[in-house]
Coordinates of N, CA and C in Angstrom, one line a residue:
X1 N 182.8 99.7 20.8 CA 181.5 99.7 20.2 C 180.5 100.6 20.9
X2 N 180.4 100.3 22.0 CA 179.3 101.3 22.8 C 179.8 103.0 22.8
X3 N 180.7 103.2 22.2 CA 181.4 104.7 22.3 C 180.8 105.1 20.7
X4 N 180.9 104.6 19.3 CA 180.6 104.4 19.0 C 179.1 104.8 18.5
X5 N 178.3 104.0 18.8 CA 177.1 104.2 18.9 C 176.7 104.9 19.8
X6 N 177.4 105.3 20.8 CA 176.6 107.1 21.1 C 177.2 108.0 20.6
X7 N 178.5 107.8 20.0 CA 178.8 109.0 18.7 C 177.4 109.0 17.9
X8 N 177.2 107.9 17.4 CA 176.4 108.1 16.3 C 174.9 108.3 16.2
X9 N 173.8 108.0 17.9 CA 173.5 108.7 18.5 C 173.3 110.4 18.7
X10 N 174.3 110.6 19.2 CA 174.6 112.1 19.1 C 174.4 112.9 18.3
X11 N 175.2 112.3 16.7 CA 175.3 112.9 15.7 C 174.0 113.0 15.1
X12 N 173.0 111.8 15.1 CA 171.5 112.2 14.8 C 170.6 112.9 15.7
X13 N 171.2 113.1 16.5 CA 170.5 114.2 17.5 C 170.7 115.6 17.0
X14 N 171.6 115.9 16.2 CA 172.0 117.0 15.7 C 172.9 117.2 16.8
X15 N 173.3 117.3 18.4 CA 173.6 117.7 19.4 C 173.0 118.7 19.7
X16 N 171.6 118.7 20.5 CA 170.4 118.9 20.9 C 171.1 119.1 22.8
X17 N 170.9 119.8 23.5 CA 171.3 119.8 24.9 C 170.3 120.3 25.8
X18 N 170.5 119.2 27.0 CA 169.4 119.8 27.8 C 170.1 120.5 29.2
X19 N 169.6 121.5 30.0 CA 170.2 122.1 31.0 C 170.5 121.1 31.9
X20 N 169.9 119.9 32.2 CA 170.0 119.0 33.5 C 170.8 117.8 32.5
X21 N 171.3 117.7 31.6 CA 172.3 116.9 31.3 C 173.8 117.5 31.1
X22 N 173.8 118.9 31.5 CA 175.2 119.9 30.7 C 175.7 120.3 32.0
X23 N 177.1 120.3 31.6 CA 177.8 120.9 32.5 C 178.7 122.0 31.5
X24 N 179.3 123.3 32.6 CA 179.9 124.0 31.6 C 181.6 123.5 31.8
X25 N 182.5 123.7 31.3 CA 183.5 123.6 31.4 C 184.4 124.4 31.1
X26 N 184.9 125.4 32.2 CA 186.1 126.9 32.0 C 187.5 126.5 32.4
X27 N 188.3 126.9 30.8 CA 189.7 126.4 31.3 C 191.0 127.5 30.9
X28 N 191.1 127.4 32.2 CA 192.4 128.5 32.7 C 192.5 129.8 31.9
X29 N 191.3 130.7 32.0 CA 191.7 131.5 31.9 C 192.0 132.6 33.1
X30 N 193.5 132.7 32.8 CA 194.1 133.1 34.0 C 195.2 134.0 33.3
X31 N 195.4 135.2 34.4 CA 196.1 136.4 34.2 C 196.8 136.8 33.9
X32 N 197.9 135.7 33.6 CA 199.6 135.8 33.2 C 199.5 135.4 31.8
X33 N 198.3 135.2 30.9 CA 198.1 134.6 30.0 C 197.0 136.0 29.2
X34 N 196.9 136.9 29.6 CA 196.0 137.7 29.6 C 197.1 138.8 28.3
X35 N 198.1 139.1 28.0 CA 198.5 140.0 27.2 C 199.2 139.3 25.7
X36 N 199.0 137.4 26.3 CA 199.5 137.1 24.9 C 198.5 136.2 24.0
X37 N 197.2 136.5 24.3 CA 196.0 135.7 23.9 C 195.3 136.8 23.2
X38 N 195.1 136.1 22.0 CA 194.3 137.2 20.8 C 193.0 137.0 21.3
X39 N 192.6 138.4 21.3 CA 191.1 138.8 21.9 C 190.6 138.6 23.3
X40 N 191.9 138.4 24.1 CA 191.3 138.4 25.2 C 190.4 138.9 25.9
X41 N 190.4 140.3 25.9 CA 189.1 141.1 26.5 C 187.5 140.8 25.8
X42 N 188.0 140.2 25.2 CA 186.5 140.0 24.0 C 186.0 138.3 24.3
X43 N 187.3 137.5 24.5 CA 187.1 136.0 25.3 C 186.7 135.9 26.7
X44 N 186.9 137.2 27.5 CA 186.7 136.8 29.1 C 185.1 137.5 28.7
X45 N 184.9 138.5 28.3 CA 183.6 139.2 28.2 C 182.3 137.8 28.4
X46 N 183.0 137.6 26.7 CA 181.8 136.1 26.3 C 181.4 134.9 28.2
X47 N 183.0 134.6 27.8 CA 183.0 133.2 29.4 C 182.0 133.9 30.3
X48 N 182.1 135.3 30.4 CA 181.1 135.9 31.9 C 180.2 135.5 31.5
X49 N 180.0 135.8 30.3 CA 178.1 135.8 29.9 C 177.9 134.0 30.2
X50 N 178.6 133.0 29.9 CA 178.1 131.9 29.8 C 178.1 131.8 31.4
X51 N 179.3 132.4 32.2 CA 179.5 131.7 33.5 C 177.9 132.2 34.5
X52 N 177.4 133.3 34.2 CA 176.5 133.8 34.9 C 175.2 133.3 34.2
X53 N 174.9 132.6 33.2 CA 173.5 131.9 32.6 C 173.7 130.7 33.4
X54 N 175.0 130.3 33.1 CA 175.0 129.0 34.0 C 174.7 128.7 35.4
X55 N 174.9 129.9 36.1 CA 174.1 130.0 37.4 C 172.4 129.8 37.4
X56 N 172.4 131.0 36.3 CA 170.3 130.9 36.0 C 169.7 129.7 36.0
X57 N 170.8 128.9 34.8 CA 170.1 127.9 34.2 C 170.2 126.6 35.4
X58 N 170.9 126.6 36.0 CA 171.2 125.9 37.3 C 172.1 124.5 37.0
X59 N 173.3 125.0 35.9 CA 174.1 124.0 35.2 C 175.5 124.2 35.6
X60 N 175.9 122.8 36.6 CA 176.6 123.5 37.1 C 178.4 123.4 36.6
X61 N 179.2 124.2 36.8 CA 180.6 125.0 36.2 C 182.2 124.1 37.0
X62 N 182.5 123.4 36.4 CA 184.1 123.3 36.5 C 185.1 124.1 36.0
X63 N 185.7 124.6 36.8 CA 186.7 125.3 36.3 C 188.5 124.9 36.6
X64 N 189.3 124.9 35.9 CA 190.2 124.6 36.2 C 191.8 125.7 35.8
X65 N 192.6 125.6 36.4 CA 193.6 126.3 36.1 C 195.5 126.0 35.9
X66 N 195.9 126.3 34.8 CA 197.1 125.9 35.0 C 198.3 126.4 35.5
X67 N 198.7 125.2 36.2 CA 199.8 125.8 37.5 C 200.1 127.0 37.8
X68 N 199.0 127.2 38.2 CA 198.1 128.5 38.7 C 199.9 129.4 39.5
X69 N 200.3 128.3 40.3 CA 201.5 128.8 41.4 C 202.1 130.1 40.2
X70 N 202.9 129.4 38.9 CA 203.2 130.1 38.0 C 202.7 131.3 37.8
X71 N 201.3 130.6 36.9 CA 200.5 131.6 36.3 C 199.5 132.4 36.4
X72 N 199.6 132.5 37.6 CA 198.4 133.2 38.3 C 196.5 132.7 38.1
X73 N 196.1 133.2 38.6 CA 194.8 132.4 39.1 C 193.6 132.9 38.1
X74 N 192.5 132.3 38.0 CA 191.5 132.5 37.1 C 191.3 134.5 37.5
X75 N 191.1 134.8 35.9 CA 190.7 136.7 36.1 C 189.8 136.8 36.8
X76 N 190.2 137.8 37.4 CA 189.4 138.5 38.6 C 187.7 139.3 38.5
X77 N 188.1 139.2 37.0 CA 186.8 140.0 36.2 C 185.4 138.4 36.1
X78 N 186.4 137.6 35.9 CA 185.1 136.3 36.2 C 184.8 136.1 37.2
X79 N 183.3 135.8 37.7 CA 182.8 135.0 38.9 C 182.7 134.1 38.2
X80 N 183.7 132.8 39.2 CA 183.5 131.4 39.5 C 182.9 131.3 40.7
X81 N 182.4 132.0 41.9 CA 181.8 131.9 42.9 C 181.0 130.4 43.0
X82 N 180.2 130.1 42.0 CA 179.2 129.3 42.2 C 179.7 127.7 41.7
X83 N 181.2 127.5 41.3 CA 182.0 126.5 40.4 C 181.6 125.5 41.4
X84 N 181.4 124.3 41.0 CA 181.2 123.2 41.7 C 182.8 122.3 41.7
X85 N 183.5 122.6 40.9 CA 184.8 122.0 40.9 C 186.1 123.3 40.8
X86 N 186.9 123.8 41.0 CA 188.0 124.2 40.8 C 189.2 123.8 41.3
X87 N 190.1 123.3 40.6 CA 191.4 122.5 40.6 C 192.8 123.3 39.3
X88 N 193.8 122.4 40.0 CA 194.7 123.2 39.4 C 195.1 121.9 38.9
X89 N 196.3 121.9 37.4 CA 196.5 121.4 36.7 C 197.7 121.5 36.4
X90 N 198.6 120.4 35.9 CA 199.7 120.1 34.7 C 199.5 120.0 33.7
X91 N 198.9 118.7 33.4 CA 198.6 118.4 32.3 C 197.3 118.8 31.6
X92 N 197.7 119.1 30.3 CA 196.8 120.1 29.2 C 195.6 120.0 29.3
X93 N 195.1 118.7 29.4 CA 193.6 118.3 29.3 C 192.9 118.9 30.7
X94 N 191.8 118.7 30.6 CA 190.8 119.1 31.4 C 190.6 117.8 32.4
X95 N 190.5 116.3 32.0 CA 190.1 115.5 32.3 C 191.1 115.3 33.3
X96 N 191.2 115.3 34.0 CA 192.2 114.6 35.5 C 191.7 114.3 36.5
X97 N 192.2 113.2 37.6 CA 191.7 112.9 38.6 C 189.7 113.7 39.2
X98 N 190.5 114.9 39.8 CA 189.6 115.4 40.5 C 188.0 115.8 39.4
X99 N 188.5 116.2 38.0 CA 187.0 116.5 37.6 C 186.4 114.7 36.8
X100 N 187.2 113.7 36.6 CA 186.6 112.8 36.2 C 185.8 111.9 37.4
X101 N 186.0 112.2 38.6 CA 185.5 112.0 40.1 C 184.0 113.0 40.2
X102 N 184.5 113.8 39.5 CA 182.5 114.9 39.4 C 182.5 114.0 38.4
X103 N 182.6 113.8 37.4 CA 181.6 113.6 35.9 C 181.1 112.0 36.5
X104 N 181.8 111.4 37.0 CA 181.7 110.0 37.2 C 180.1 110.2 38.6
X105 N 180.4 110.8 39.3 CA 179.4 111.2 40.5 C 178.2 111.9 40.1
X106 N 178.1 112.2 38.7 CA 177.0 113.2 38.4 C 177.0 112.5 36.7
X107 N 176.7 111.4 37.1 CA 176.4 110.8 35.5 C 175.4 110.8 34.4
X108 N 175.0 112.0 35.3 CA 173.6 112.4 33.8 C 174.3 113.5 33.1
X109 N 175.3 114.3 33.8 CA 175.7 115.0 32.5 C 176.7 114.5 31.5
X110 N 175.9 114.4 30.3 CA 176.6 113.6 29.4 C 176.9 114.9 28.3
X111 N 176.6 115.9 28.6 CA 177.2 116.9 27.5 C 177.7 118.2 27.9
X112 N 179.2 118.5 27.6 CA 180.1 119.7 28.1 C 180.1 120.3 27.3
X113 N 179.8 121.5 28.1 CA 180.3 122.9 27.1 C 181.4 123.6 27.7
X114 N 182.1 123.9 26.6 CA 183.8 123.8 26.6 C 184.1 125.5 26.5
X115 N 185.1 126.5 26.8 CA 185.5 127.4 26.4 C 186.8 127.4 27.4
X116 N 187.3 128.6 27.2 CA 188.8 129.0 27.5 C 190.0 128.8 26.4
X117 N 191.0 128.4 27.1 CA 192.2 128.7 26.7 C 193.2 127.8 26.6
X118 N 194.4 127.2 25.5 CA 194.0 127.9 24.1 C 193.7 126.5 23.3
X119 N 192.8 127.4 22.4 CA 192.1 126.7 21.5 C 193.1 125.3 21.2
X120 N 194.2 125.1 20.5 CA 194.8 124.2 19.8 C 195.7 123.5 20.9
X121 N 195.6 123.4 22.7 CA 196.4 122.6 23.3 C 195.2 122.2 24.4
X122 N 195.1 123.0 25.2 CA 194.6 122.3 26.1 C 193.0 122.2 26.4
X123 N 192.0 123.2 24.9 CA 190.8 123.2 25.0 C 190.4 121.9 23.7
X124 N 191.9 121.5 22.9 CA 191.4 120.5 22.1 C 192.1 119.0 22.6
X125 N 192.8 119.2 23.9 CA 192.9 118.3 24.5 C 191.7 117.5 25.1
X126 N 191.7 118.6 25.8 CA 190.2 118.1 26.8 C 188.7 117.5 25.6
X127 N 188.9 118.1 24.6 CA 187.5 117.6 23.9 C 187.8 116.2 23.3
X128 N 189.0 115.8 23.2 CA 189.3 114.9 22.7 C 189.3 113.6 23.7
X129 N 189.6 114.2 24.7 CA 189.6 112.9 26.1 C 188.0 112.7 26.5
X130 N 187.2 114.3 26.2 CA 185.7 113.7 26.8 C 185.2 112.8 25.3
X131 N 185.3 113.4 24.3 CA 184.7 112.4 23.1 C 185.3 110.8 23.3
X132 N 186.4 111.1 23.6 CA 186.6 109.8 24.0 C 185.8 108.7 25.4
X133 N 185.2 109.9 26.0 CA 184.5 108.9 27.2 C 183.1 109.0 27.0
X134 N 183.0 109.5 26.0 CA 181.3 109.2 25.3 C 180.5 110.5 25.5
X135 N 181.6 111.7 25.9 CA 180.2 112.9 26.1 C 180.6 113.5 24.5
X136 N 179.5 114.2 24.8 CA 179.1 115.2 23.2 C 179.5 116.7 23.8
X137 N 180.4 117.2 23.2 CA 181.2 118.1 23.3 C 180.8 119.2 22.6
X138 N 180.1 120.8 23.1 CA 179.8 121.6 22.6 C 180.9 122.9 23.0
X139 N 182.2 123.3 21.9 CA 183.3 124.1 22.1 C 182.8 126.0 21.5
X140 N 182.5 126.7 22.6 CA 182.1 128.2 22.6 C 183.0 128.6 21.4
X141 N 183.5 129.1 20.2 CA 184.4 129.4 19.5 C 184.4 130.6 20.1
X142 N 183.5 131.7 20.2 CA 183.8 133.4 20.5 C 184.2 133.4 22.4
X143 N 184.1 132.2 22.8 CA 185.0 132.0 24.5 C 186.1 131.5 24.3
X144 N 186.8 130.9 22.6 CA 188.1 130.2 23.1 C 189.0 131.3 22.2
X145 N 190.0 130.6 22.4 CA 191.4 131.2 21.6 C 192.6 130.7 22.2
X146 N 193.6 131.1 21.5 CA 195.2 131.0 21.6 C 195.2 132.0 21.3
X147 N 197.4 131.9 21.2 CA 198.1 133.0 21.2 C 198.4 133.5 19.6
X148 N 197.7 132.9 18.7 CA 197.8 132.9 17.7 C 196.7 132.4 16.6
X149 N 196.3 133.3 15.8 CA 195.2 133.1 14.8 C 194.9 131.7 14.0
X150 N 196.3 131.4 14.1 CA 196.4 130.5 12.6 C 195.9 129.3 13.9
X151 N 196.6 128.9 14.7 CA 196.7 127.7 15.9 C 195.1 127.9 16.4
X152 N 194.3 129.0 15.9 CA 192.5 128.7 17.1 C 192.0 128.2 15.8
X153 N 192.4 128.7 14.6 CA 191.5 128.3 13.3 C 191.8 126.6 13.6
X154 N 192.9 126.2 12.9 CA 193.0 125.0 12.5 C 192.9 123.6 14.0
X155 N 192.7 125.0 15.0 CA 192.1 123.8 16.2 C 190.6 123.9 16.4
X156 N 189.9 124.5 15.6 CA 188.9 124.5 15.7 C 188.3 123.8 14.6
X157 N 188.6 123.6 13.3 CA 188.7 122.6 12.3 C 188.7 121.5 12.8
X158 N 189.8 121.1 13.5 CA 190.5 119.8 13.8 C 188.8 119.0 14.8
X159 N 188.7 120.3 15.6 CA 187.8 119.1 16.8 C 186.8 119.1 15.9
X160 N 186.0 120.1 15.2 CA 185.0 119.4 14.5 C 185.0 118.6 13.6
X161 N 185.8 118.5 13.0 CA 186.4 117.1 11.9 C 186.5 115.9 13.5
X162 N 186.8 115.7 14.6 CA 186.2 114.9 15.5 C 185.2 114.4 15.7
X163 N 184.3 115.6 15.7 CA 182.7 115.0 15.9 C 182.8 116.2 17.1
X164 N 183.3 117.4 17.5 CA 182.9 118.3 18.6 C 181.6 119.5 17.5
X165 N 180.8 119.7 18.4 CA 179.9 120.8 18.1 C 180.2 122.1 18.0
X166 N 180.6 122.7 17.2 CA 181.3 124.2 17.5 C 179.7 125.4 17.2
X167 N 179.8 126.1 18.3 CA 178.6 127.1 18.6 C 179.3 128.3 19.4
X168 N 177.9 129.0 19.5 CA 178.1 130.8 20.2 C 177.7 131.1 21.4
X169 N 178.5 131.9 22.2 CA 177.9 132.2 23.7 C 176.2 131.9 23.7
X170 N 175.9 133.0 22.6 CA 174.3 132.9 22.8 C 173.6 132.5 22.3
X171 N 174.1 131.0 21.3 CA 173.0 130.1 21.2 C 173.2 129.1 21.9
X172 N 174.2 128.9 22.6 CA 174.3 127.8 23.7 C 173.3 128.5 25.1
X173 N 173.5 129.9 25.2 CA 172.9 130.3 26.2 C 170.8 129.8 26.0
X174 N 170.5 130.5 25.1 CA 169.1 130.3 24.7 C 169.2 128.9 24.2
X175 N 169.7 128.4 23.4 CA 169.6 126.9 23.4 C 169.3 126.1 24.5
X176 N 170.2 126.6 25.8 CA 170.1 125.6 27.2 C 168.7 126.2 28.0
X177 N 167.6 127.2 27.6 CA 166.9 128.2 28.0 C 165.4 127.3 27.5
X178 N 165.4 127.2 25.9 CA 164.4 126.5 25.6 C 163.3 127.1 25.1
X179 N 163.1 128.1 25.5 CA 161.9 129.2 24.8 C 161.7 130.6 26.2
X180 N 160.8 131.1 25.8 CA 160.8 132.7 26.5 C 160.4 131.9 27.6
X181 N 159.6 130.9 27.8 CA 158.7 130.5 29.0 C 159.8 129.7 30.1
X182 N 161.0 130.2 29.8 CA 161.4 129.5 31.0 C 161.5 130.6 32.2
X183 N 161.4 130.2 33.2 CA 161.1 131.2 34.5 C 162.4 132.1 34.8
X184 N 163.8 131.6 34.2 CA 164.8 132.8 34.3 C 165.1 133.7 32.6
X185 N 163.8 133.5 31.8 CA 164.5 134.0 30.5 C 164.7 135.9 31.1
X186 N 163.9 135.9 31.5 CA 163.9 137.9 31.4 C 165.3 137.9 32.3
X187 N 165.9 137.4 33.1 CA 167.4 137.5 33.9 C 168.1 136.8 32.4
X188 N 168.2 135.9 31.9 CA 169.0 135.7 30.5 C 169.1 136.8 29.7
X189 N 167.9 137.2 29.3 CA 168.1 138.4 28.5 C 168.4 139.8 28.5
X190 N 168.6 139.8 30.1 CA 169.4 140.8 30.6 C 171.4 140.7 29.9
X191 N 171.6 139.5 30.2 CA 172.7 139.0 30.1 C 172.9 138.8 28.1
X192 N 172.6 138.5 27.7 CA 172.5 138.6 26.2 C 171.8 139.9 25.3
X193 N 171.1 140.6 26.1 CA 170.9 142.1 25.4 C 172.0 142.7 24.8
X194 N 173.1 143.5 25.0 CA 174.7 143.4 24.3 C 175.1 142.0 24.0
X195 N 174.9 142.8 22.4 CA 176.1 141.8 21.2 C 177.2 141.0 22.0
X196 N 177.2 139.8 21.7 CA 178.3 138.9 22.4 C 180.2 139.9 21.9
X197 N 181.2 139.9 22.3 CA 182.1 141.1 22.0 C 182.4 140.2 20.8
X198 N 183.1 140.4 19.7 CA 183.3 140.3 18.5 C 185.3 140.0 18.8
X199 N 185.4 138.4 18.7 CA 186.5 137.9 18.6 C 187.1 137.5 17.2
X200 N 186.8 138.3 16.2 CA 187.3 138.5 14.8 C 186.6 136.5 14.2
X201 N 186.0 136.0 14.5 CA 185.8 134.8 14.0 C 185.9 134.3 11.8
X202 N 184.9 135.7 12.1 CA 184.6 136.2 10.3 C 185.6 136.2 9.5
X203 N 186.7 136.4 10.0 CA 187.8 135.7 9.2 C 188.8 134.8 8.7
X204 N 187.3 133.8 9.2 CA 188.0 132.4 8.9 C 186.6 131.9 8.5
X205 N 187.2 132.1 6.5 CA 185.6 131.7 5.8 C 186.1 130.2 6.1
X206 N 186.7 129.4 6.1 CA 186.1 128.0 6.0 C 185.6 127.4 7.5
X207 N 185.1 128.2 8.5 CA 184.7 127.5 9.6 C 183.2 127.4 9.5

């Protein structure tokens, strides 16, 4: 019942986000995964832009990676420098021991913003485990993807038919910003001045 009614909550909120209730959430994107992920250069581009607002905005970043030993470690082209969590993983979801120990310790953020890798396993894992613990889940569509077109479309269907928020680098960026008068927008719009890179989305009229 109480899950619930802050679904339904939420939903009349439109999913409205404030910087001191959000955390970001970056998942595995990592190197060994880099030549079989459609649009990659165009997905890590985006994650920079959010990973470095997120510093401005002062919201702070989990990042996680999978069995990194394997797969080698988050790209080198991202700064996580400032990640308040980074852990390595088995299992698909995001939610495991170590980051449900942040969320649980930092209980005002009740809304994640989601991006990485791939869309239809382990980015619609994770949205599924936090909607289930009552956060409101906002998923980057031009930060995520898989290894395949058809598998990001109909996982990105799937979570919003859940109840996840699907949005853009840069209206989650200015959305978490608030208007020009915030004291880091001219360093934001440094960062958003180039077009977010163009991960073919447009070709999927029914999203």
């Amino acid at each position: 019942k109480q899950w619930y009614q802050r679904r339904v909550a939420i939903t009349a909120g439109g999913g409205r986000i404030i910087a001191a209730r959000t955390a970001r959430f970056c998942c595995d994107l990592q190197e060994l995964f880099r030549p079989s992920i459609q649009h990659f250069p165009a997905v890590l581009s985006n994650a920079n832009r959010l990973l470095a607002s997120a510093k401005l905005l002062d919201v702070p970043v989990v990042v996680t990676e999978q069995y990194p030993k394997g797969l080698g470690g988050t790209c080198s082209e991202l700064d996580i420098s400032h990640c308040k969590v980074k852990c390595p993983k088995n299992k698909f979801s995001m939610v495991i021991p170590d980051v449900q120990t942040y969320l649980a310790d930092n209980g005002k953020r009740k809304s994640i913003v989601l991006f990485g890798i791939e869309a239809h396993v382990c980015i619609q894992q994770t949205a599924l485990d936090l909607l289930e613990l009552g956060y409101d889940v906002h998923v980057i569509v031009d930060a995520t993807s898989s290894r395949t077109d058809t598998d990001r479309m109909f996982a990105l269907q799937r979570m919003r038919q859940a109840g996840v928020f699907l949005t853009t680098s840069e209206s989650i960026i200015l959305g978490l910003a608030g208007g020009s008068d915030h004291p880091q927008f001219k360093a934001l719009q440094k960062i958003i001045k180039t077009a977010a890179a163009d991960t073919k989305l447009l070709q999927f009229p029914t999203l």
